[in-house]
Short mmCIF file of C-alpha atoms and ligand atoms in Angstrom, two decimals:
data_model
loop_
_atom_site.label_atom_id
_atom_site.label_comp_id
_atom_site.label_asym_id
_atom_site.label_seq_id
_atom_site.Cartn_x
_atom_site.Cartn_y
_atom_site.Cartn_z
CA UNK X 355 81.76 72.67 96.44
CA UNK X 356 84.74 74.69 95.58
CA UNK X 357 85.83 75.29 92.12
CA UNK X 358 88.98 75.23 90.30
CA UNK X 359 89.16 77.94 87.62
CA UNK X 360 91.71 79.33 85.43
CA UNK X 361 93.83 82.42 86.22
CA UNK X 362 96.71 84.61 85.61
CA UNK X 363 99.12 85.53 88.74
CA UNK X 364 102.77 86.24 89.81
CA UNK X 365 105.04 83.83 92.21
CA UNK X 366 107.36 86.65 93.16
CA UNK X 367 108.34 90.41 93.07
CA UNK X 368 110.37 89.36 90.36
CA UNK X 369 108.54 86.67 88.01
CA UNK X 370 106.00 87.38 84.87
CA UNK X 371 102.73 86.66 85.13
CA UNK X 372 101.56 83.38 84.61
CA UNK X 373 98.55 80.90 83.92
CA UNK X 374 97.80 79.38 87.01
CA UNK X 375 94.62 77.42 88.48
CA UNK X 376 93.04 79.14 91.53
CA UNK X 377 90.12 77.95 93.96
CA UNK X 378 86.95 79.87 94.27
CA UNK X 379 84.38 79.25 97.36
CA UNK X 380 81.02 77.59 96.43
CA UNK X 381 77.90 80.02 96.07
CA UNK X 382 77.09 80.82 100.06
CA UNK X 383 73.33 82.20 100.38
CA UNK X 384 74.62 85.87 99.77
CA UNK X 385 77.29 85.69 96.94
CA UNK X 386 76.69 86.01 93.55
CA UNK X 387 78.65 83.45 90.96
CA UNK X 388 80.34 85.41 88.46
CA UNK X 389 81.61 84.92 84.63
CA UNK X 390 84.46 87.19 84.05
CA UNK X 391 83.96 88.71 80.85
CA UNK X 392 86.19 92.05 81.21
CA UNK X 393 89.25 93.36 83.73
CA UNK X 394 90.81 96.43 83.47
CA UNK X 395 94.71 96.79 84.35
CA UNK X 396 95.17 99.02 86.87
CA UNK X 397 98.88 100.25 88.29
CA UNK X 398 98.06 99.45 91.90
CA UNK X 399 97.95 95.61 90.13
CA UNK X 400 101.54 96.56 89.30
CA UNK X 401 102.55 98.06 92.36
CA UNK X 402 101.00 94.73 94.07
CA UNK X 403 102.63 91.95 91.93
CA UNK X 404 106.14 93.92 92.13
CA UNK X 405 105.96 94.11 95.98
CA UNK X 406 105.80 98.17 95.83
CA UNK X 407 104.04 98.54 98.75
CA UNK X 408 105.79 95.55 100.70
CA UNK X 409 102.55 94.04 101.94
CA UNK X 410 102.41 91.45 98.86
CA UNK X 411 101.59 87.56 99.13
CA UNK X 412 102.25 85.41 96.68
CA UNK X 413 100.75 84.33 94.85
CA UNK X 414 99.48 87.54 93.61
CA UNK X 415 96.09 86.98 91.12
CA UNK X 416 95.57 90.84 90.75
CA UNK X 417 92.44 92.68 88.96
CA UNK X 418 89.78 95.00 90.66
CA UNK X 419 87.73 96.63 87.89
CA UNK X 420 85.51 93.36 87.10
CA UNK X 421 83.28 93.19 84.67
CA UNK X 422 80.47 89.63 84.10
CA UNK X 423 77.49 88.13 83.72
CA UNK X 424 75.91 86.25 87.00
CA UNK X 425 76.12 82.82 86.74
CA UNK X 426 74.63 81.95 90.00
CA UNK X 427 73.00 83.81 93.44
CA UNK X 428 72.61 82.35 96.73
CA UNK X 429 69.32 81.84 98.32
CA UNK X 430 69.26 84.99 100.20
CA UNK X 431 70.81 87.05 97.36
CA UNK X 432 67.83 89.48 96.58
CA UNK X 433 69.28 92.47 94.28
CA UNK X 434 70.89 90.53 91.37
CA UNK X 435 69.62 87.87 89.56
CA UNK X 436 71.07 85.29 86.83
CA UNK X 437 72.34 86.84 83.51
CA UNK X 438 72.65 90.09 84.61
CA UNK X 439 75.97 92.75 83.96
CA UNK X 440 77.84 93.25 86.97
CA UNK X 441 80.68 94.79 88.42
CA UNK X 442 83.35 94.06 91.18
CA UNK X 443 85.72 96.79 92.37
CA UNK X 444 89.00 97.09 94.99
CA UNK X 445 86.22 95.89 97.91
CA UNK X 446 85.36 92.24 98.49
CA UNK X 447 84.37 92.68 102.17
CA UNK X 448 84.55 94.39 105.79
CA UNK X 449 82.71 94.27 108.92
CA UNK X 450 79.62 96.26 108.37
CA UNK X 451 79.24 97.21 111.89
CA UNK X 452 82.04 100.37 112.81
CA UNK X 453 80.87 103.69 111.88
CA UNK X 454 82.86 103.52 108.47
CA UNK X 455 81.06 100.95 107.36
CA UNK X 456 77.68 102.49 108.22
CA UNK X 457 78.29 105.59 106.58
CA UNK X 458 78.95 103.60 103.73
CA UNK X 459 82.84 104.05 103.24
CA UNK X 460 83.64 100.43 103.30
CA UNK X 461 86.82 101.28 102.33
CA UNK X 462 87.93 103.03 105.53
CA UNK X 463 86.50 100.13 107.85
CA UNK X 464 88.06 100.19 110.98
CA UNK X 465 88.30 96.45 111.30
CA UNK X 466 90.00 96.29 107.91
CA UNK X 467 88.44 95.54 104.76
CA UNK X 468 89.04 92.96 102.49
CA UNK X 469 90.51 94.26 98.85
CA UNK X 470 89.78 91.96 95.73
CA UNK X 471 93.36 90.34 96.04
CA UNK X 472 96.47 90.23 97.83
CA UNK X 473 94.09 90.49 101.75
CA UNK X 474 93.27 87.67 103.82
CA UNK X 475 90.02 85.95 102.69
CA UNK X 476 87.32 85.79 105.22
CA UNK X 477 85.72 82.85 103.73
CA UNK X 478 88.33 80.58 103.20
CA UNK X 479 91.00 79.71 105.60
CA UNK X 480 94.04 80.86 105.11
CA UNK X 481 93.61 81.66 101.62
CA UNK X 482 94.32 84.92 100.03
CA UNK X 483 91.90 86.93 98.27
CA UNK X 484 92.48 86.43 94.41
CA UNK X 485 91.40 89.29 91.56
CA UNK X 486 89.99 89.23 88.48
CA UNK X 487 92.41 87.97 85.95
CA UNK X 488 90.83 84.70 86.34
CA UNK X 489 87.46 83.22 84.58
CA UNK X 490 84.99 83.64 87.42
CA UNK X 491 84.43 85.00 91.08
CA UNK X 492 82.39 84.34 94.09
CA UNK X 493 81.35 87.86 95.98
CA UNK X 494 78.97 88.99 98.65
CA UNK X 495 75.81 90.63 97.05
CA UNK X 496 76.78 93.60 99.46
CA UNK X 497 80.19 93.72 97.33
CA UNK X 498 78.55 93.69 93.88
CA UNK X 499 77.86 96.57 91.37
CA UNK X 500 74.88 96.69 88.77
CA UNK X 501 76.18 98.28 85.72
CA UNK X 502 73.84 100.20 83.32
CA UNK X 503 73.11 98.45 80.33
CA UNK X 504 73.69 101.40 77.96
CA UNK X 505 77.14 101.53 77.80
CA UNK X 506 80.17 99.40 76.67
CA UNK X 507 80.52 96.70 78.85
CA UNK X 508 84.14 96.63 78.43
CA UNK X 509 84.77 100.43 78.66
CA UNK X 510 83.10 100.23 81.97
CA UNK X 511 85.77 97.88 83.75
CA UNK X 512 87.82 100.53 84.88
CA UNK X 513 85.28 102.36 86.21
CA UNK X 514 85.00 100.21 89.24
CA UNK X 515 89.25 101.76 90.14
CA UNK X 516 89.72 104.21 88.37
CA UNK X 517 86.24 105.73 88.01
CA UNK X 518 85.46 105.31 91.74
CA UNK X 519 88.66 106.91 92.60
CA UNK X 520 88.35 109.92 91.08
CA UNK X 521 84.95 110.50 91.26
CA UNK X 522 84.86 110.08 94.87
CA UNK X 523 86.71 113.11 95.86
CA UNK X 524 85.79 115.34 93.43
CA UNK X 525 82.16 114.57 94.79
CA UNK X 526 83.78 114.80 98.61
CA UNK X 527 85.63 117.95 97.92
CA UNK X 528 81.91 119.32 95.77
CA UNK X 529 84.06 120.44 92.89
CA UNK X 530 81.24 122.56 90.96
CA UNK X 531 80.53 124.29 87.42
CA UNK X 532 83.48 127.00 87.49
CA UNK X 533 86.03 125.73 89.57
CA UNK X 534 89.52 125.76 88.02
CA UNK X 535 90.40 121.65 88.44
CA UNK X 536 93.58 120.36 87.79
CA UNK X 537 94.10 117.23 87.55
CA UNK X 538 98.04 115.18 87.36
CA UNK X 539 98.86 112.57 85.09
CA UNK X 540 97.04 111.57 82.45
CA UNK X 541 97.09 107.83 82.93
CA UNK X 542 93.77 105.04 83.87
CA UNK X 543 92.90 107.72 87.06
CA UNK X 544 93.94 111.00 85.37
CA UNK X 545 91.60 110.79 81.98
CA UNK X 546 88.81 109.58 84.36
CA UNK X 547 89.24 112.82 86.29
CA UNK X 548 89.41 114.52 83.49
CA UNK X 549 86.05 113.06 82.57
CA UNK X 550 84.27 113.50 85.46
CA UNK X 551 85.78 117.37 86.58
CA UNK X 552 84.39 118.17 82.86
CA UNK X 553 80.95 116.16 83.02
CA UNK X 554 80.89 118.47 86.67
CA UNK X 555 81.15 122.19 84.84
CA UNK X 556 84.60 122.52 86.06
CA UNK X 557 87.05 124.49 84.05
CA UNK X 558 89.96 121.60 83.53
CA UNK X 559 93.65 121.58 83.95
CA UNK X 560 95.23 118.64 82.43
CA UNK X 561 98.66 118.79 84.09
CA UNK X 562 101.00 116.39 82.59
CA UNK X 563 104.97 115.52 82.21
CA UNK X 564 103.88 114.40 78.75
CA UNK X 565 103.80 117.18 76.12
CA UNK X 566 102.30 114.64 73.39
CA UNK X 567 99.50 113.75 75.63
CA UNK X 568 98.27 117.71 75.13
CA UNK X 569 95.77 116.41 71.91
CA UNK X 570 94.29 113.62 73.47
CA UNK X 571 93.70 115.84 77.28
CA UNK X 572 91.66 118.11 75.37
CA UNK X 573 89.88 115.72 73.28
CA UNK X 574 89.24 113.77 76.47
CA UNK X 575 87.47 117.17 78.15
CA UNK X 576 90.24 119.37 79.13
CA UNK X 577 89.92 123.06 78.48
CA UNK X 578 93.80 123.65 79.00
CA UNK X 579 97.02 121.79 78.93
CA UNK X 580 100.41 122.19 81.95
CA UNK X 581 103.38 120.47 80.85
CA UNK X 582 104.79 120.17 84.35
CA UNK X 583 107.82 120.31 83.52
CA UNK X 584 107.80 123.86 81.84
CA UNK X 585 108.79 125.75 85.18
CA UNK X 586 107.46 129.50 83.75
CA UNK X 587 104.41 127.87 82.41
CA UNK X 588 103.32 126.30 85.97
CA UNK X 589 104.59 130.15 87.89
CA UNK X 590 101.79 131.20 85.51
CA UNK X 591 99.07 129.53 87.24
CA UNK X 592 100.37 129.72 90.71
CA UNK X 593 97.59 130.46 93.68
CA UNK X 594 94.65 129.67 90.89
CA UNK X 595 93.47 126.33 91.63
CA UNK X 596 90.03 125.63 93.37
CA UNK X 597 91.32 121.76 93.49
CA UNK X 598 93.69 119.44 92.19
CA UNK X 599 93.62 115.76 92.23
CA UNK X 600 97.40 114.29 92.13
CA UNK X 601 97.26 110.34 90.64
CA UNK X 602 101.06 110.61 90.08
CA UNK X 603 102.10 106.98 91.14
CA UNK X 604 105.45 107.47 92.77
CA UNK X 605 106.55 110.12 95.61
CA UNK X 606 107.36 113.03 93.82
CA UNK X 607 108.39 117.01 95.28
CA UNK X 608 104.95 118.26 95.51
CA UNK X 609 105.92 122.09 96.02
CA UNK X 610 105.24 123.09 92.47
CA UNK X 611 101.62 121.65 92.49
CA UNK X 612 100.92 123.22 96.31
CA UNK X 613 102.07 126.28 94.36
CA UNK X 614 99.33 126.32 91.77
CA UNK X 615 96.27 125.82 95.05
CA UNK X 616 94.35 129.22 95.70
CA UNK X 617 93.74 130.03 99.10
CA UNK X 618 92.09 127.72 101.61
CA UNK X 619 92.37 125.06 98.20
CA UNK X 620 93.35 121.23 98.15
CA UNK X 621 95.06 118.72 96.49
CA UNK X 622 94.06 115.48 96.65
CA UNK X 623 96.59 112.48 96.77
CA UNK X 624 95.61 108.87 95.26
CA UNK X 625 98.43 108.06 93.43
CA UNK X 626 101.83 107.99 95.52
CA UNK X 627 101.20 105.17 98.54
CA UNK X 628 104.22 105.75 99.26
CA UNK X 629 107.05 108.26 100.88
CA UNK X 630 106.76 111.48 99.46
CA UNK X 631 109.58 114.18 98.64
CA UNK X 632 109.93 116.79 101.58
CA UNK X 633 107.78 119.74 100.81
CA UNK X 634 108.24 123.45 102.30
CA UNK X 635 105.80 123.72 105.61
CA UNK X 636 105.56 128.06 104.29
CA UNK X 637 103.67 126.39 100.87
CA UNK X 638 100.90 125.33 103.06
CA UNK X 639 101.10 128.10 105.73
CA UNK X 640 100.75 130.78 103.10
CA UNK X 641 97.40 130.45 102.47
CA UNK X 642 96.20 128.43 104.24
CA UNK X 643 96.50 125.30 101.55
CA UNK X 644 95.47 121.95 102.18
CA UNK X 645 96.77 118.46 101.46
CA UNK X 646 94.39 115.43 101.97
CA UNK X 647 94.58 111.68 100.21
CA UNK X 648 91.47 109.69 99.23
CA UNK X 649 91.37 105.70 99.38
CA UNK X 650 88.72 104.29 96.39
CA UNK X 651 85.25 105.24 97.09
CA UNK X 652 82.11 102.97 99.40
CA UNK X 653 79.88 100.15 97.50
CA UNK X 654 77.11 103.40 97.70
CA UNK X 655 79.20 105.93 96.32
CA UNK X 656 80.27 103.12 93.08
CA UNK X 657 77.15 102.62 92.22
CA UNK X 658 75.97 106.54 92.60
CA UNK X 659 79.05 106.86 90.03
CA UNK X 660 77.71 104.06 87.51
CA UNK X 661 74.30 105.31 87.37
CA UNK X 662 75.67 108.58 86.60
CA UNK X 663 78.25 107.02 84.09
CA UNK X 664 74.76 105.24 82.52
CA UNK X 665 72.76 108.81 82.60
CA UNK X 666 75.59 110.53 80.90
CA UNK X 667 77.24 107.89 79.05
CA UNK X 668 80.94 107.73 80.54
CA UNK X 669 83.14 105.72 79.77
CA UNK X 670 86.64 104.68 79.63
CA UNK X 671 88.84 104.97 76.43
CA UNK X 672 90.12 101.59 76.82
CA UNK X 673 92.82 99.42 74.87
CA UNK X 674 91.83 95.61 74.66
CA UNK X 675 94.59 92.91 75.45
CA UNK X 676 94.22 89.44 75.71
CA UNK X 677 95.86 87.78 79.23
CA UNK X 678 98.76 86.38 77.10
CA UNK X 679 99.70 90.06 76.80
CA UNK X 680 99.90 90.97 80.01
CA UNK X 681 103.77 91.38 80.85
CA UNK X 682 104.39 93.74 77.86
CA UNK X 683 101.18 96.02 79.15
CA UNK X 684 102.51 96.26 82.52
CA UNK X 685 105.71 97.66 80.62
CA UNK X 686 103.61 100.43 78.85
CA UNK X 687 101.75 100.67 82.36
CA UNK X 688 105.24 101.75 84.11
CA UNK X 689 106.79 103.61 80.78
CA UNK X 690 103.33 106.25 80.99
CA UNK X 691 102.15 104.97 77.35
CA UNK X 692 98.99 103.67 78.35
CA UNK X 693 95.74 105.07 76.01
CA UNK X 694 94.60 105.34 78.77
CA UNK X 695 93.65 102.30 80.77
CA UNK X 696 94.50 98.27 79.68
CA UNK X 697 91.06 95.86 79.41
CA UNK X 698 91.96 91.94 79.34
CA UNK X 699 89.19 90.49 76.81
CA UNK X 700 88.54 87.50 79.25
CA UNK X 701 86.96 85.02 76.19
CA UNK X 702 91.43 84.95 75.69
CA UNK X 703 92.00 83.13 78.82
CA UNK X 704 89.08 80.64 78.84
CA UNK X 705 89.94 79.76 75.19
P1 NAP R 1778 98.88 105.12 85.28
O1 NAP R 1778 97.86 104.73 84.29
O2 NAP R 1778 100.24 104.58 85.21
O3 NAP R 1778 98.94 106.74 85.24
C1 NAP R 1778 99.82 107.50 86.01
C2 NAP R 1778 100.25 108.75 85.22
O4 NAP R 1778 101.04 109.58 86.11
C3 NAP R 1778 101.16 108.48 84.05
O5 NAP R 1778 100.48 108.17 82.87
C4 NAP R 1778 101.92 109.79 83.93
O6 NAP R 1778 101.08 110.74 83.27
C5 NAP R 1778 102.05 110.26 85.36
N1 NAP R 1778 103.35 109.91 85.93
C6 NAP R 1778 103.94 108.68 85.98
N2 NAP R 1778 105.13 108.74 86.61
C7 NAP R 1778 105.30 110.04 86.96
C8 NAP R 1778 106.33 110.75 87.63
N3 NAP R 1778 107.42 110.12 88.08
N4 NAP R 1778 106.18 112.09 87.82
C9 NAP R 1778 105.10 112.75 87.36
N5 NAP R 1778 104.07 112.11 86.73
C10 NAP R 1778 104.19 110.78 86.53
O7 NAP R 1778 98.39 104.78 86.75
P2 NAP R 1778 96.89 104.73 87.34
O8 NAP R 1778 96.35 103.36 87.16
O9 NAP R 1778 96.17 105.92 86.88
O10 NAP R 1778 97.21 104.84 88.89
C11 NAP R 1778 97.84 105.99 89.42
C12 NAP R 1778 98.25 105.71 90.86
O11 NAP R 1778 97.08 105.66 91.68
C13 NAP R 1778 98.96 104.36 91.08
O12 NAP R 1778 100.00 104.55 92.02
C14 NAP R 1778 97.89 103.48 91.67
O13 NAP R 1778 98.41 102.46 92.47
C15 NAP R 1778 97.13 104.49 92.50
N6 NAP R 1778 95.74 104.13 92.81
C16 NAP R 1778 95.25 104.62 93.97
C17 NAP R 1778 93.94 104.38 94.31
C18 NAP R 1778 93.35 104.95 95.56
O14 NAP R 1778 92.33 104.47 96.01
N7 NAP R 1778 93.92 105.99 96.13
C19 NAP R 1778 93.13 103.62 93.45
C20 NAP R 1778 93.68 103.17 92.26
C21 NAP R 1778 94.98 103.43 91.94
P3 NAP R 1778 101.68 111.91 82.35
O15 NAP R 1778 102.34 111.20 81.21
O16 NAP R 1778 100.45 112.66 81.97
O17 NAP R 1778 102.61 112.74 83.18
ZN1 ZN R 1779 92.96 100.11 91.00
#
């Protein structure tokens, strides 16, 4: 039988968040139940409620970086099992039979793939998918994520966006001990990159518009600190760059940052879904410079980064909230004063 549970959404572009009661499927033989403990605040929740991207539906439960405890498997559900610590991410479902799919990059499925909220939910007609600020979830087994049991649960829940999403192409790109990394914005993505390019052996660049972020970037793993914004500074480091991953979350000019790439280097786009400032065509041409993007990361490549998060004990440095709170940390979200990613305590909604 569907369930009624409690949740926290938008109506419109325009309104607060809200309690609101959403339905979740019963347990089919594959899902797994789960109890919502922990769910990180990501800014593609913002961009989603606030019709950014113009593809919204309201309304709009967001939350993909899910942390609970099963509550319930299916029948056929063989890899998880009741009480265990589990994690959702952006992915909820896709066809698992193109060739993105069987490579394991879900989230480039060529039949479309189903995020966590705001995409149309395969298992109940016309229903939208809803997130995670909400007291439990019903998921495929394919679509869940064991998380190790040595670190804090609630530092983990941003691991499954903003963990993925930087690890991935830093891991696709094989950034390596040595490589001069840079890495823009130090928000939820940027200190994960930070993390990660550090925990890698690379040599790391925060680059920031935020001059009294410089303490924290280094305490977080950088070895050196780019205000952005300093024009001589950046000329400085021009053509050094093995690789830069840009999680800026608006379009922006990019020409000073394709500036900084060495020869034959890239920069990697995850932030800005969105139009982009012209750039000049010689930046790339002159040297040969590359600019890719990178969507999330597969349900193999999450859990390769969570076992390597458990082995080397990463985490996120996290500032709890309880769902009440929500409008005024989407307003810290958007004003870049974030320390450095938002975790709803869930116990705060059920209560
Ligand atoms: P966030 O916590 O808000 O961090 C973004 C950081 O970018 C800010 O803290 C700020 O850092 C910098 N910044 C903000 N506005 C800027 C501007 N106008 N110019 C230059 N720098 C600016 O956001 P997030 O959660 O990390 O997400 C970043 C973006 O990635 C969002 O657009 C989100 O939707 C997107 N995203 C993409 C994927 C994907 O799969 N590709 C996955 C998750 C999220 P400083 O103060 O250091 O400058
Ligand atoms: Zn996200």
């Amino acid at each position: 039988m569907n369930t009624n549970v409690k949740a926290y959404g938008a109506k419109s572009a325009t309104a607060d968040l809200e309690p609101m009661s959403i339905e979740r499927r019963e347990t089919k033989p594959s899902d797994v139940k789960i109890e919502i403990t922990y769910c990180g605040v990501c800014h593609s929740d913002i961009h989603t409620v606030r019709n950014d991207w113009q593809n919204s539906v309201y309304p709009v439960i967001p939350g993909h970086e899910i942390i609970g405890k099963v509550l319930e498997v299916g029948e056929n559900v063989t890899k998880f099992k009741k009480d265990q610590l589990v994690g959702v991410g952006c992915l909820v479902d896709s066809c698992q039979t193109c060739s993105s799919c069987d490579e394991g990059l879900e989230q480039y499925c060529e039949n479309g793939w189903t995020g966590t909220y705001n995409s149309k939910d395969n298992h109940m007609q016309d229903k939208q998918t809803y997130g995670g600020y909400s007291t439990s979830i019903v998921v495929d087994e394919k679509f869940v994520l064991s998380i190790p049991e040595n670190i804090d649960e609630k530092a983990a829940a941003p691991l499954l966006c903003a963990g993925i999403t930087t690890w991935s192409p830093l891991s696709q790109w094989k950034v390596k001990k040595g490589d001069k990394v840079g890495v823009v914005g130090l928000g939820g993505l940027g200190h994960m990159g930070v993390k990660f390019a550090n925990a890698l052996g690379a040599h790391v660049v925060m680059i920031t518009t935020s001059p009294d972020k410089a303490s924290d970037a280094t305490s977080l793993g950088a070895h050196e600190v780019l205000i952005s914004k300093n024009e001589e500074d950046m000329q400085k480091h021009n053509n050094s760059f093995d690789f830069i991953l840009n999680t800026i979350p608006v379009g922006h000019d990019m020409n000073p940052y394709i500036a900084l790439l060495k020869r034959d280097a890239t920069m990697v786009l995850v932030g800005a879904v969105e139009p982009l400032k012209p750039f000049h065509g010689g930046g790339i041409i002159m040297g040969r410079k590359r600019i890719s993007g990178s969507l999330i990361g597969g349900i193999k490549e999450t859990q390769e980064m969570l076992d390597f998060c458990g082995k080397h004990n990463i985490v996120s440095d996290i500032e709890m909230i309880d769902m009440k709170d929500i409008n005024k940390a989407y307003k810290r979200v958007i004003d870049a004063d974030v320390k450095y990613r938002f975790v709803i305590d869930m116990k705060s909604l059920k209560n």
